[in-house]
Coordinates of C-alpha atoms in Angstrom, one line a residue:
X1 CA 8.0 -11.9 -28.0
X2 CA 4.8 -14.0 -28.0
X3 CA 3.8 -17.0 -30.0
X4 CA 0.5 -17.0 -31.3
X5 CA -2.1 -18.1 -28.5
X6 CA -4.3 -21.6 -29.3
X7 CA -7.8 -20.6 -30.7
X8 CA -10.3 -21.8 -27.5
X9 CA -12.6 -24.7 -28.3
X10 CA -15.9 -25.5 -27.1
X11 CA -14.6 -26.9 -23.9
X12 CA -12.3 -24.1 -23.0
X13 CA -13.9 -21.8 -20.6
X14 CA -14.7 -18.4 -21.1
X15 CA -11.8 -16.0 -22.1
X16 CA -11.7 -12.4 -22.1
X17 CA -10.8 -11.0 -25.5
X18 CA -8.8 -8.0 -25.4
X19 CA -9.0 -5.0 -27.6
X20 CA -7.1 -1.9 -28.8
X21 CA -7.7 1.6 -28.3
X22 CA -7.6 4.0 -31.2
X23 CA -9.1 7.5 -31.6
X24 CA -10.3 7.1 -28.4
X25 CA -12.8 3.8 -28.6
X26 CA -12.0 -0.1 -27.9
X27 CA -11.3 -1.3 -31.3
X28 CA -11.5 -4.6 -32.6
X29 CA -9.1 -6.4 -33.8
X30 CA -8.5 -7.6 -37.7
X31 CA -5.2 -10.1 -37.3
X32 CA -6.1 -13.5 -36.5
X33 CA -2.8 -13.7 -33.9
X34 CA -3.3 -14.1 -30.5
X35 CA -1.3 -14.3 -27.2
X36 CA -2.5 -15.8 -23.8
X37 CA -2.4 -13.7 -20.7
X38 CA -1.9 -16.0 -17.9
X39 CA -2.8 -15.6 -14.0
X40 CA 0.2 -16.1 -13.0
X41 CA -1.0 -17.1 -9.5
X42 CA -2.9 -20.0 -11.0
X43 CA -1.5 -20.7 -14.1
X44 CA -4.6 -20.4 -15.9
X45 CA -5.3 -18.7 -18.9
X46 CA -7.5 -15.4 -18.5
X47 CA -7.6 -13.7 -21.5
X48 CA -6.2 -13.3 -24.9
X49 CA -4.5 -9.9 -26.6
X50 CA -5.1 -9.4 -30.5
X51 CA -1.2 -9.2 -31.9
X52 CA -1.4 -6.3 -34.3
X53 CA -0.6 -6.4 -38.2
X54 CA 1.3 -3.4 -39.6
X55 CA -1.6 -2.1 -41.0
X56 CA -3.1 -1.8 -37.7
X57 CA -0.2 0.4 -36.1
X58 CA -0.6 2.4 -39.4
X59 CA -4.5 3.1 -38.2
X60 CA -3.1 4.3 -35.0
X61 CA -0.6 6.8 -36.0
X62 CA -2.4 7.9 -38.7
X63 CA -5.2 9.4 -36.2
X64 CA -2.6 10.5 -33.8
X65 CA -1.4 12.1 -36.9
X66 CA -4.7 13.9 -37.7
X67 CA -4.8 14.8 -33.9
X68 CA -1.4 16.4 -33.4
X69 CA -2.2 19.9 -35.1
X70 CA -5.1 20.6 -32.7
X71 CA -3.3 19.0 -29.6
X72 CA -0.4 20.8 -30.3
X73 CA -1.7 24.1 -30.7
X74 CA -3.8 24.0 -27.5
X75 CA -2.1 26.3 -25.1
X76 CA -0.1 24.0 -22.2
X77 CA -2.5 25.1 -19.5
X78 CA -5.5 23.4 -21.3
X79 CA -3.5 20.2 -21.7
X80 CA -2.2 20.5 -17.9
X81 CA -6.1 20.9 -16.8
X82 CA -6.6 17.2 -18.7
X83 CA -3.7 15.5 -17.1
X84 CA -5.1 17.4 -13.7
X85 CA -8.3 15.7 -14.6
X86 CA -6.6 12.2 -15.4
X87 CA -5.1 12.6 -12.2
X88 CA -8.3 12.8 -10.6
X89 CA -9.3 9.8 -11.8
X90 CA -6.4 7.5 -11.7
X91 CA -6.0 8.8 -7.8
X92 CA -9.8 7.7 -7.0
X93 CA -9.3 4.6 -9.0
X94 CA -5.5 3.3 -8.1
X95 CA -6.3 0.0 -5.8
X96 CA -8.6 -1.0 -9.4
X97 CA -4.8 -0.6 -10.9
X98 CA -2.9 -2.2 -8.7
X99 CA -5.8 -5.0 -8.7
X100 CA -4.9 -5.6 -12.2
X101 CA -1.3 -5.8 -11.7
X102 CA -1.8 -8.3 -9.6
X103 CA -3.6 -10.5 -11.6
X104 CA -2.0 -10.2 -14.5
X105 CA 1.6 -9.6 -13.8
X106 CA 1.5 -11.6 -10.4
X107 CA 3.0 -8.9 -7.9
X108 CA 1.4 -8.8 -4.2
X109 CA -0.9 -6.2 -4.2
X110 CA 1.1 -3.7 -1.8
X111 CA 3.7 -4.1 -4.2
X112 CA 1.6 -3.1 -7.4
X113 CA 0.2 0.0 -5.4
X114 CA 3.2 0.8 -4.8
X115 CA 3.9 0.7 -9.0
X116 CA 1.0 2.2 -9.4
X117 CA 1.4 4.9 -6.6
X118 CA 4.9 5.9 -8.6
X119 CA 3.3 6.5 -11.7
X120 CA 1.0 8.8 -10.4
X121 CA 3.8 11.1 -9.6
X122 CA 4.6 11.2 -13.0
X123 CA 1.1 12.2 -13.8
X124 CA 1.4 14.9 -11.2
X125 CA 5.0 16.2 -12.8
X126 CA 3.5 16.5 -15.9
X127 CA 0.5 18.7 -15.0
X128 CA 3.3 21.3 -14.4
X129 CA 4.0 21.7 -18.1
X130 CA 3.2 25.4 -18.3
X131 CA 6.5 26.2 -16.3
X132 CA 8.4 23.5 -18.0
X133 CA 8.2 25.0 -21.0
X134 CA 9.4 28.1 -20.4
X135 CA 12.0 29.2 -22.9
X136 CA 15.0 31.5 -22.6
X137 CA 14.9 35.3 -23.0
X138 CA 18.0 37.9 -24.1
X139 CA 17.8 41.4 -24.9
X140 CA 20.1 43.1 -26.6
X141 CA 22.1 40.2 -28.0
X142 CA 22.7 43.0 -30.3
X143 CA 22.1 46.8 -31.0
X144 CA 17.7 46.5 -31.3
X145 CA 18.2 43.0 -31.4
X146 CA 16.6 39.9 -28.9
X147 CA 16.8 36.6 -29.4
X148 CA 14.7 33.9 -26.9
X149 CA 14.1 29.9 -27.2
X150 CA 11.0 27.7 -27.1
X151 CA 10.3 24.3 -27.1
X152 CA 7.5 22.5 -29.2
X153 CA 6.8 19.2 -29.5
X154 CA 7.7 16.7 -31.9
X155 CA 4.3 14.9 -33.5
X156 CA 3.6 11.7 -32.9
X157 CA 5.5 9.4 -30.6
X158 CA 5.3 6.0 -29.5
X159 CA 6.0 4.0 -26.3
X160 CA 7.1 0.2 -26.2
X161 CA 6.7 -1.3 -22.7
X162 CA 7.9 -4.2 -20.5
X163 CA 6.0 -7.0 -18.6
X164 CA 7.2 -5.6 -15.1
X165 CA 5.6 -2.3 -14.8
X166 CA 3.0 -2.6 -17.2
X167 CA 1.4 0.9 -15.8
X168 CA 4.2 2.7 -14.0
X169 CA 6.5 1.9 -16.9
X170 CA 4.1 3.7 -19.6
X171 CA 3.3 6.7 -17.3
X172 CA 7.0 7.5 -17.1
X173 CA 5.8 8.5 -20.6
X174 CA 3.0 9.4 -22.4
X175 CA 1.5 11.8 -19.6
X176 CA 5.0 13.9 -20.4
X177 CA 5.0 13.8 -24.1
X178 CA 1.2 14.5 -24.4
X179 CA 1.4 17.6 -22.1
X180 CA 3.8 19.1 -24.0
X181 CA 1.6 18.7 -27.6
X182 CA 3.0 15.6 -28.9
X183 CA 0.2 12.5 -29.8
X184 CA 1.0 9.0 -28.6
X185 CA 0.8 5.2 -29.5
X186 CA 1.5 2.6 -26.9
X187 CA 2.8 -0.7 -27.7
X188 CA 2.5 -2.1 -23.7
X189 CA 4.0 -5.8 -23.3
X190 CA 1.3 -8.6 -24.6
X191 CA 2.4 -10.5 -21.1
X192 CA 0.6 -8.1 -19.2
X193 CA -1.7 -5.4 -21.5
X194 CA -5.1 -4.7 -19.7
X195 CA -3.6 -2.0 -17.9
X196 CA -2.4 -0.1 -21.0
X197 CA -6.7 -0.2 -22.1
X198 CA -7.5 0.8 -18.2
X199 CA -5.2 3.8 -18.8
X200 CA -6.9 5.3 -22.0
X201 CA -10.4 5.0 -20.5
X202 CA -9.1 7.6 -18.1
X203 CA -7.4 9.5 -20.3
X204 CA -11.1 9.2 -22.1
X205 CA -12.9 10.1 -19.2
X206 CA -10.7 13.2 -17.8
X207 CA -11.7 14.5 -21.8
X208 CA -8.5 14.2 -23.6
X209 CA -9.3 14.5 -27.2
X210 CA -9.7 11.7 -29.5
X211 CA -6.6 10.4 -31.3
X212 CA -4.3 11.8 -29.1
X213 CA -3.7 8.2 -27.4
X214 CA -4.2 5.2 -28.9
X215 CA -2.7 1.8 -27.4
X216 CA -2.0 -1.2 -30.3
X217 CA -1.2 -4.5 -28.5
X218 CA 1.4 -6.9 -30.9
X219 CA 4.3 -8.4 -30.7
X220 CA 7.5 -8.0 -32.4
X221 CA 5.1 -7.0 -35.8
X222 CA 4.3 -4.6 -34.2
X223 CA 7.3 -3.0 -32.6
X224 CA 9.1 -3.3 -36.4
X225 CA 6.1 -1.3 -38.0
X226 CA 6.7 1.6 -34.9
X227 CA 10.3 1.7 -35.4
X228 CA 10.1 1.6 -39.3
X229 CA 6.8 4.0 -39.3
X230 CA 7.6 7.4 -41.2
X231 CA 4.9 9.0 -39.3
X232 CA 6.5 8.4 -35.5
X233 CA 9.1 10.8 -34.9
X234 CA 10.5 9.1 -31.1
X235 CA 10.2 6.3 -29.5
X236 CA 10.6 5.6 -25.6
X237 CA 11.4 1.2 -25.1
X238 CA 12.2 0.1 -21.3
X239 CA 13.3 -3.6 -21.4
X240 CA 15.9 -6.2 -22.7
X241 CA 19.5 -4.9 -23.8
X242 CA 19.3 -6.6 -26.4
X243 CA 15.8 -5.6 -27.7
X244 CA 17.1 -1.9 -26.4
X245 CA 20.2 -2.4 -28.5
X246 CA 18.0 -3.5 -31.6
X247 CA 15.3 -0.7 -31.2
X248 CA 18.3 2.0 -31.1
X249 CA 19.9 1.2 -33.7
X250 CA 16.2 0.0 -36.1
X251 CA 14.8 3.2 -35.3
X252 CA 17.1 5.6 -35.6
X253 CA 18.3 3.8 -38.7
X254 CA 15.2 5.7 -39.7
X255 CA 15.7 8.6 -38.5
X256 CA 14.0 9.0 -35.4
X257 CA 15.0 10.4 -31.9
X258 CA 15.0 6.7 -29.1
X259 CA 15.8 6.3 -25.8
X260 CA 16.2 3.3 -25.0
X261 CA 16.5 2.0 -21.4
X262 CA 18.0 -1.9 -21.0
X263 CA 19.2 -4.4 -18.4
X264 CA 21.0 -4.3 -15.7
X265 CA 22.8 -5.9 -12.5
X266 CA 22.3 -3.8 -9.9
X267 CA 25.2 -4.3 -6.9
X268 CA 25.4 -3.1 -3.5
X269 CA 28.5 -2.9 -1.5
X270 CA 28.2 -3.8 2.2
X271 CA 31.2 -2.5 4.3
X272 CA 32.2 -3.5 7.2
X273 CA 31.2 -0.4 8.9
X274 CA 27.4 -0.6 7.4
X275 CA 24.8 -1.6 10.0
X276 CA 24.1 -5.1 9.3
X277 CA 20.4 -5.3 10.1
X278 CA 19.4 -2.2 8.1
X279 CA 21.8 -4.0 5.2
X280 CA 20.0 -7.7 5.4
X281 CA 16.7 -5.5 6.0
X282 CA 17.6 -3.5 2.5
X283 CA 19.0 -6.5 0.5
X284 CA 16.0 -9.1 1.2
X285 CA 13.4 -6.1 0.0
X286 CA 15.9 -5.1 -3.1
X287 CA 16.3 -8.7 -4.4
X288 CA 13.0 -10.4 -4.1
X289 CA 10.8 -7.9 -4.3
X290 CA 8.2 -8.0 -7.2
X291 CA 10.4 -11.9 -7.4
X292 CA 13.1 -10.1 -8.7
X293 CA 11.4 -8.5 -12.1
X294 CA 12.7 -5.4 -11.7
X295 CA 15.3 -3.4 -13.7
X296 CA 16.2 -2.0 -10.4
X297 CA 16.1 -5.1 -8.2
X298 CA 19.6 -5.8 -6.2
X299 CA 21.2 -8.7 -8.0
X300 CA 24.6 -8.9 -6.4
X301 CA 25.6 -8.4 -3.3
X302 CA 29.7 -7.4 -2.9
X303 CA 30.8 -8.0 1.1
X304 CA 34.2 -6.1 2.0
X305 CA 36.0 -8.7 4.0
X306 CA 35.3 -12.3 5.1
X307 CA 33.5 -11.5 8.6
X308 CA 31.6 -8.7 7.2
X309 CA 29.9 -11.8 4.7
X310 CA 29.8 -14.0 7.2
X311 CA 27.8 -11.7 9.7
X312 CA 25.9 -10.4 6.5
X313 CA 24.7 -14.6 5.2
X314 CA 24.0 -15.6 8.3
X315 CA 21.1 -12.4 8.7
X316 CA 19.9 -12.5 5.4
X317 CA 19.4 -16.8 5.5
X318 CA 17.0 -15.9 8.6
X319 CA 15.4 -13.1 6.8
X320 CA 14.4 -15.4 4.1
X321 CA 13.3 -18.0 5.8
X322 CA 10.2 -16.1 6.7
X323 CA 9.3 -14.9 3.4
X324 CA 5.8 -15.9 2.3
X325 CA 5.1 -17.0 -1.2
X326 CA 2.1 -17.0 -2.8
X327 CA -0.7 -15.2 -4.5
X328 CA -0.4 -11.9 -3.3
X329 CA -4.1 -10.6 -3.7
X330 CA -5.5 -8.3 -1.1
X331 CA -7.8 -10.9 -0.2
X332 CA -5.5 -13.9 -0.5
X333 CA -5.8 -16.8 2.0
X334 CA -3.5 -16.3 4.9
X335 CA -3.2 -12.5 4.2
X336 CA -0.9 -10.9 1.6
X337 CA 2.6 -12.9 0.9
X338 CA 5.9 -11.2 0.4
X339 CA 6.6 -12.8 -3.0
X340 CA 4.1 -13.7 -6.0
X341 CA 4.7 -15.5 -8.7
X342 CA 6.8 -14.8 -11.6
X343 CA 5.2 -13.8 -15.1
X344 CA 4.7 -16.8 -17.3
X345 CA 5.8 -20.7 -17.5
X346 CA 9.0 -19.7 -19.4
X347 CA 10.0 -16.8 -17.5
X348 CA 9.9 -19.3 -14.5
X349 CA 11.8 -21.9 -16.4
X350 CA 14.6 -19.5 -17.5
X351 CA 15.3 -18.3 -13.6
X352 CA 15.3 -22.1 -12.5
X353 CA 17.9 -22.6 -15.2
X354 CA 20.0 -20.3 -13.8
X355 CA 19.8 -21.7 -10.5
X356 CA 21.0 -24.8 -12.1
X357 CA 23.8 -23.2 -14.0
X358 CA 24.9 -21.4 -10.8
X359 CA 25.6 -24.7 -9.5
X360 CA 27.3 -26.0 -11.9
X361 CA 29.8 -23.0 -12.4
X362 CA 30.6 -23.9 -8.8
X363 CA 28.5 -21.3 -6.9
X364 CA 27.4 -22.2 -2.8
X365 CA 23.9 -22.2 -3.2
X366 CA 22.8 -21.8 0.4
X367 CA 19.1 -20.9 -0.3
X368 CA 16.9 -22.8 -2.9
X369 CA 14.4 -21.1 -3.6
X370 CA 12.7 -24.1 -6.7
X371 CA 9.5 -25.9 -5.5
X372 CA 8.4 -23.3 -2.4
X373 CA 5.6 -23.4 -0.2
X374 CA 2.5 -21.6 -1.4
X375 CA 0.1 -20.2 0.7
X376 CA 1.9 -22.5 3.5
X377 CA 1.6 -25.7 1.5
X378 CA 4.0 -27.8 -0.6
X379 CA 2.9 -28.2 -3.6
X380 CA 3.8 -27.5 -7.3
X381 CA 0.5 -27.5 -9.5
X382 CA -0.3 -24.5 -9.8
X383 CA 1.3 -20.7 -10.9
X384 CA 4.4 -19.7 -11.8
X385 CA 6.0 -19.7 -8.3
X386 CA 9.6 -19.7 -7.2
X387 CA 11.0 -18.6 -3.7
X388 CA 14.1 -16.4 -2.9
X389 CA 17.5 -18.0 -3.5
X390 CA 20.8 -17.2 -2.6
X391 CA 24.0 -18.1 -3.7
X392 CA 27.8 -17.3 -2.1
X393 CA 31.2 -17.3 -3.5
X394 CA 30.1 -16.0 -7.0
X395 CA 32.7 -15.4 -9.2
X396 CA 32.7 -12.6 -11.5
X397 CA 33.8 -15.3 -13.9
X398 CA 30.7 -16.8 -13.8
X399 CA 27.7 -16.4 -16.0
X400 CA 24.9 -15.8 -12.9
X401 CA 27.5 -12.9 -12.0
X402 CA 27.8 -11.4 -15.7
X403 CA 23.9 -12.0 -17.2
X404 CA 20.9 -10.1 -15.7
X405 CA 18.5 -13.1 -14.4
X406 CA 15.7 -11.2 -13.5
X407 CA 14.2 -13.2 -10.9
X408 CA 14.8 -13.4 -7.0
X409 CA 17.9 -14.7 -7.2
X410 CA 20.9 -12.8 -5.1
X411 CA 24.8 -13.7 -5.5
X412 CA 26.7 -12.7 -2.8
X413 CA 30.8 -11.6 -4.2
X414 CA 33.6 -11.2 -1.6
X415 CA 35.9 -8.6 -1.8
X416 CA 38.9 -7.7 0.0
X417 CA 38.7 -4.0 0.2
X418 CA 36.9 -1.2 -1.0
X419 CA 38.8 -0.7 -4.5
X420 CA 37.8 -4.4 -5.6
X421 CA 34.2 -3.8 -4.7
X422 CA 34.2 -1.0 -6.7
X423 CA 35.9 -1.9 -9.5
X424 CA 33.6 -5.0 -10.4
X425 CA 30.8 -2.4 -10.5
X426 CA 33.0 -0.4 -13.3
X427 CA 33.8 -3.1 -15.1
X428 CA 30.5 -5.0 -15.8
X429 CA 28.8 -4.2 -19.1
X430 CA 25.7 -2.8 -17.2
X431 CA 25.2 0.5 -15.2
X432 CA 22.0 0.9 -14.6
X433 CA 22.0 1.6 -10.3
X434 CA 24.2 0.8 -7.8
X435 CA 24.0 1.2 -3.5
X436 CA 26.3 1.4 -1.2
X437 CA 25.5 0.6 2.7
X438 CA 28.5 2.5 5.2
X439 CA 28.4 4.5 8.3
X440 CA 31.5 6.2 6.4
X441 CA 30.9 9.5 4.6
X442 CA 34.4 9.9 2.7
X443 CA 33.9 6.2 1.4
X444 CA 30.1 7.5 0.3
X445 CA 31.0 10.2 -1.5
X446 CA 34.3 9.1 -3.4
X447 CA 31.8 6.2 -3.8
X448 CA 29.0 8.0 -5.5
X449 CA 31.5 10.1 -7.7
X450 CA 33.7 7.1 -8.8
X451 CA 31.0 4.3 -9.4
X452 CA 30.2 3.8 -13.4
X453 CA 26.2 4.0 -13.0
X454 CA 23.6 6.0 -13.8
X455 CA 21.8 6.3 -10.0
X456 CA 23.5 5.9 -6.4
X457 CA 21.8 4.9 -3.9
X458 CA 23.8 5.7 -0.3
X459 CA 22.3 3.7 2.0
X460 CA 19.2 3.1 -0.4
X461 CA 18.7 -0.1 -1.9
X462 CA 16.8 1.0 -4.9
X463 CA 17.5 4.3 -5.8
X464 CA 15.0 4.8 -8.6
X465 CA 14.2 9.1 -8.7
X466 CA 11.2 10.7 -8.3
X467 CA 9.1 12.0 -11.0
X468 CA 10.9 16.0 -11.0
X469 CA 14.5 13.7 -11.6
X470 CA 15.5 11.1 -14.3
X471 CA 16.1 7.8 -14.8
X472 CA 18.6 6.0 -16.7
X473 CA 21.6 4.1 -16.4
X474 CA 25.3 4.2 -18.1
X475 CA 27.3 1.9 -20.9
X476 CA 24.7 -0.8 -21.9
X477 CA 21.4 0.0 -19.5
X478 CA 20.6 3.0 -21.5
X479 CA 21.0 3.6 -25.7
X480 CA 20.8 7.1 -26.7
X481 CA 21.1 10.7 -25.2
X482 CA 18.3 10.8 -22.9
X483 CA 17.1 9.2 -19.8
X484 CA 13.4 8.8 -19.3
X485 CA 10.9 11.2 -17.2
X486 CA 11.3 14.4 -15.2
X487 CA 13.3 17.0 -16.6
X488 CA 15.0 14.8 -19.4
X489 CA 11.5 13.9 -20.8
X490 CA 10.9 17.2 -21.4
X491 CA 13.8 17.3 -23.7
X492 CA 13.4 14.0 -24.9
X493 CA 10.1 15.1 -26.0
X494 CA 10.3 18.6 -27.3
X495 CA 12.8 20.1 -29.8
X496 CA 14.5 23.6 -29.5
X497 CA 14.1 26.7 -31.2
X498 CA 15.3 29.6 -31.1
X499 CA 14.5 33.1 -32.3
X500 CA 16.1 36.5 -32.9
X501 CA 14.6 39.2 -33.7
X502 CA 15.3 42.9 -34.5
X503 CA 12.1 45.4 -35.4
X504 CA 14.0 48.4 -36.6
X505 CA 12.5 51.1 -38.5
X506 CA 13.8 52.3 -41.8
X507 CA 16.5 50.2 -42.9
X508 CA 18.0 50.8 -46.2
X509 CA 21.6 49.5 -46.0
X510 CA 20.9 47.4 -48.6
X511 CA 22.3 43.3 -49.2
X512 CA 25.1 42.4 -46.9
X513 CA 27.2 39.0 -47.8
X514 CA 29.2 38.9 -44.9
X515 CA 28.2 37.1 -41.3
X516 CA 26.6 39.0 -39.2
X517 CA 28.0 39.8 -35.4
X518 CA 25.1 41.5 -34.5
X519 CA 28.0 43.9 -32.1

């Protein structure tokens, strides 16, 4: 979480103060905490977030509270016709997104079109509500007797966010849970939050009523009053394991329905059949992409065999070579680099520490990627930057092998055959995704039945689903019963019912104890 940003002085130029959005207007805030927002390009501080009190997140749900009987009475095809209309917008206004992503978060621009391209297919799953609420219908369960199923929503829910898809991460969300009646509060990351107040001006504009979603920046104050807040029924986190451990377990301590999605470290086996070029090709994009801040970013790489590593080092060291780093804006000197900064001065300093730790558990560290060339120059002064690194003969032993890094930092593994490959990927704590690159279809398929993860990719780096599928991982990437989006939000957000119902005439056969069969 944040620590409380340094009050700007008279000298201090001009920073943006950020607000939150409840019942449908910016709102000022009444703490006195603040966090910094950084450009991590520059390392320069742009703006400030308001960290909420509890009282504020009260304020929040209790208008999405005084919204939700409204809301969740309107029939699903009005709500669909406002996400059609948010869709609108968000479409005609997506490089303003992705513009923001960049500055803030510190991904190139093609890359943060790219997030911002993938939440839109959310959008456009959820304006499909009307059929995806469609119950279940049986007559004559019994003599005169039907029975059928709906699915209504649950009241007010809440969303906690990460740093590294700070819009693609909430639209895996709230567009589901609000078009099927439910009101929402967003708690998006403090690292990162203008694009959280960006989203709820459209939502404003495409005429969603007031109340229905509010967006309260904070810290860890404020994720403790969500999970602990009687009014919230769900809550959806993406982040940590161990935050995703800790919001499980708080919030349904209280009684609420959580999914929780955590960490990960992704592998993908190479085998000695794969085709090299497409492998190198897929592994430079999968682990420094967005530098490495993604839950779905290829962490380890396991060779089958000693030539198939050596072919497979010797491609990926050129590859890396001719990454740019740098800024990453549209209109950056030099044209758009490859890889932008990472998010803040600590985040950087925790990746470098791992470089260091990898070489002293023993690791080859072939590429070092600390003190890179920015925008073709040497230098060190300014931003968060650090460049791709690779390491060889990690062990699974080793702590760079067992702890998700989340930065662009790649271990290469050696295994002898295909059972050892794939038995490190069942044995690690983390299950999130998992690739495979082979020209061999009975090793893909025993592959993709076999592996301990929650999405395959065959021949796909990052298999991350679209919006009509889920995402979530296995053992300790995902707490709780239901991945995120697509057909699983539905359910995540709804609750069952079902009715039956018999409209006889003239009964008269008077109290009957016994369980009825209903034959």
């Amino acid at each position: 979480m944040s620590a409380t940003a340094t009050p700007p002085t008279a000298t201090t130029p001009a920073i943006t103060e950020l607000h939150h959005w409840i019942n449908g207007v910016p709102t000022a805030r009444t703490s006195t905490r603040f966090a910094d927002v950084y450009h991590p390009a520059t390392g320069t501080i742009q703006s400030r977030v308001p960290l909420a009190t509890a009282a504020e997140v009260d304020a929040a749900v209790a208008v999405a509270t005084a919204a939700f009987p409204d809301w969740s009475a309107q029939p699903p095809l009005r709500r669909a016709r406002v996400l059609f209309r948010f869709r609108e917008i968000y479409e005609r206004r997506l490089d303003e997104v992705a513009a923001l992503i960049n500055r803030e978060h510190g991904k190139v621009f093609s890359d943060a079109r790219g997030e911002a391209t993938r939440g839109l297919e959310n959008i456009e799953f959820a304006t499909g509500i009307p059929h995806l609420l469609k119950g279940e219908l049986t007559e004559q369960v019994g003599a005169g007797v039907d029975s059928y199923s709906m699915r209504q929503p649950l009241g007010v829910v809440a969303g906690i966010t990460p740093f590294n898809f700070p819009a693609m991460v909430p639209l895996w969300m709230f567009p589901i849970a609000i078009a099927c009646g439910n009101t929402f509060v967003l708690k998006p990351s403090e690292r990162d939050p203008s694009s959280a107040n960006l989203l709820a001006e459209m939502l404003k504009e495409a005429g969603l009523p007031d109340g229905v979603f509010n967006v309260v920046h904070g810290d860890k104050v404020a994720v403790d009053a969500i999970l602990n807040h009687p009014g919230i029924q769900a809550v959806s986190f993406v982040g940590s394991t161990p935050i995703a451990e800790y919001v499980y377990r708080t919030a349904t301590a209280t009684g609420k329905r959580v999914q929780a999605l955590g960490g990960a470290k992704n592998h993908m086996i190479v085998m000695p059949d794969a085709d090299l070029d497409q492998a190198a090709d897929a592994l430079v994009g999968a682990a420094y992409g967005s530098a490495g801040e993604r839950c779905m970013a290829i962490s380890v790489a396991v060779t089958v065999g000693a030539h198939t590593a050596d072919a497979l080092l010797s491609k990926l060291t050129s590859r890396i070579a001719n990454l740019r780093v740098g800024d990453g804006a549209q209109d950056a000197p030099n044209g758009e680099s490859d890889l932008g900064p990472l998010i803040t001065k600590s985040h950087l300093e925790k990746v470098t520490s791992y470089i260091a730790l990898g070489e002293e558990e023993g690791a080859d560290l072939v590429v070092d990627g600390r003190n890179p060339t920015i925008n073709g120059e040497r230098t060190t002064d300014n931003g968060f930057f650090l460049s791709a690194t690779l390491f060889d003969h990690v062990k699974p032993t080793m702590r760079i092998y067992k702890e998700e890094i989340f930065g662009p930092v790649l271990g290469i593994v050696r295994a002898n055959n295909f059972e050892t490959a794939l038995q490190l990927i069942n044995d690690h704590e983390y299950g999130n995704g998992t690739s495979i690159f082979t020209r061999d279809g009975d090793t893909a398929r025993d592959f993709a039945h076999r592996v301990q993860a929650g999405m395959v990719g065959i021949n796909v780096p990052i298999p991350v689903p679209m919006a009509f599928h889920s995402f979530g991982g296995w053992k300790r990437s995902l707490f709780g019963d239901h991945a995120i989006y697509g057909p699983e939000g539905v359910r995540f957000y709804t609750r069952l019912k079902t009715i039956t119902a018999r409209w006889p005439t003239g009964i008269r056969s008077g109290v009957d104890t016994t369980m009825p069969t209903l034959g």
